[in-house]
C-alpha cells in the first residue's frame, strides 16, 4: 500500500523524533531525496500519492535514520561553506562550526600572493578544498592517517576541481622532509575516549578515529601543536579547532611551543571553539 506525501511526512517525523531534534526536517530531506526533488517540492502537495517504490525506499531510510545513521550519510552529501560535498561513513560529517576555522584561515591567506597551507586530518577534505577554492593561488596539502578518508577527500577535490596534494600521514610523520608551510590548520579528534558525549546523537555512527584521540582528548592537539614549529615558517600561523573546555590548555600548549598572538573565537553557541596563534620564534626553520 502506498501513502500520500503529508501522511508519509508525519509518519517519518513521529518515528525520527525518537533520535533527532530535527525530526520534521529529517523526514522532509529523506522524502525529497526519495522523490529526487528539492525539498521545496513537497510543500503544498500533501495529497500527492507516492509511488510504491518511493514509499518503500522512504520507509527503509527512516528505519536507518533510527539506528541512528546521520542524514548526511543517508543522502550521501552535506553542505559546507555553501558547497556540496560527498559524505560517507568513512569520514566525520562536516560541522557548521568548522566554517569558523575556514574564516580564520582565509583572514591569513593572501588573495593575490602564493601561500603554502597544510590541513592535518582532512577527513572528507572540506577545509582543504574550501581554502583552495577561495584562495586559488595557495598550494594546499592535506593529510589523513585513514586511507578511506583520503579516497573520499580526493573524490570531493575532483568534484570541485580543487588541486590538492593529499598525503597519507600520521599527523606530520609522513610529510616530506624539509616541507614547510605558512599556515597549518586542523580540526583533530578531541573528545576524551570515555566521554558520555560519544554515545549521544549520531556520534556512534561516525568513525571513532575522527572523534577521539585517546583517554584525555588532548593527545592529537598535543601532537599537532608540539611539532608545528618544525613545519611552519617563522611568523607562520597554526589554527586548531578544539573542545569548548580545552581553550586554556590549548593556549598553554601554544605558548610552551613558541606561539604568541593567541586568539580564540567562539562558535555559534558562544563556546570557545577555534584557536589561532602565530609562531613568534622558530629556531628550527631557516625559512
Ligand atoms: C574531527 S575529524 C575532522 C575531519 C575534517 N577535517 C572535518 O573538519 O570535517 C579528524 C580527522 O583526523 C583524522 N586523524 C585521526 N588521527 C590521525 C592521525 N594520527 N594522523 C592524521 N590524521 C588523523 C581522522 O581520520 C579524521 O579524518
PDB file of C-alpha atoms in Angstrom, residues 2 56 104 108 128 155 158 164 256:
ATOM      1  CA  UNK A   2       1.285   3.477  -0.801  1.00  0.00           C
ATOM      2  CA  UNK A  56       9.305   1.607   0.337  1.00  0.00           C
ATOM      3  CA  UNK A 104      40.034  32.442  10.347  1.00  0.00           C
ATOM      4  CA  UNK A 108      45.585  34.751   6.995  1.00  0.00           C
ATOM      5  CA  UNK A 128      41.461  21.961   2.295  1.00  0.00           C
ATOM      6  CA  UNK A 155      36.702  12.481  -4.829  1.00  0.00           C
ATOM      7  CA  UNK A 158      37.809  16.252  -8.152  1.00  0.00           C
ATOM      8  CA  UNK A 164      45.353  19.466  -3.650  1.00  0.00           C
ATOM      9  CA  UNK A 256      55.005  26.420  25.508  1.00  0.00           C
TER      10      UNK A 256
END
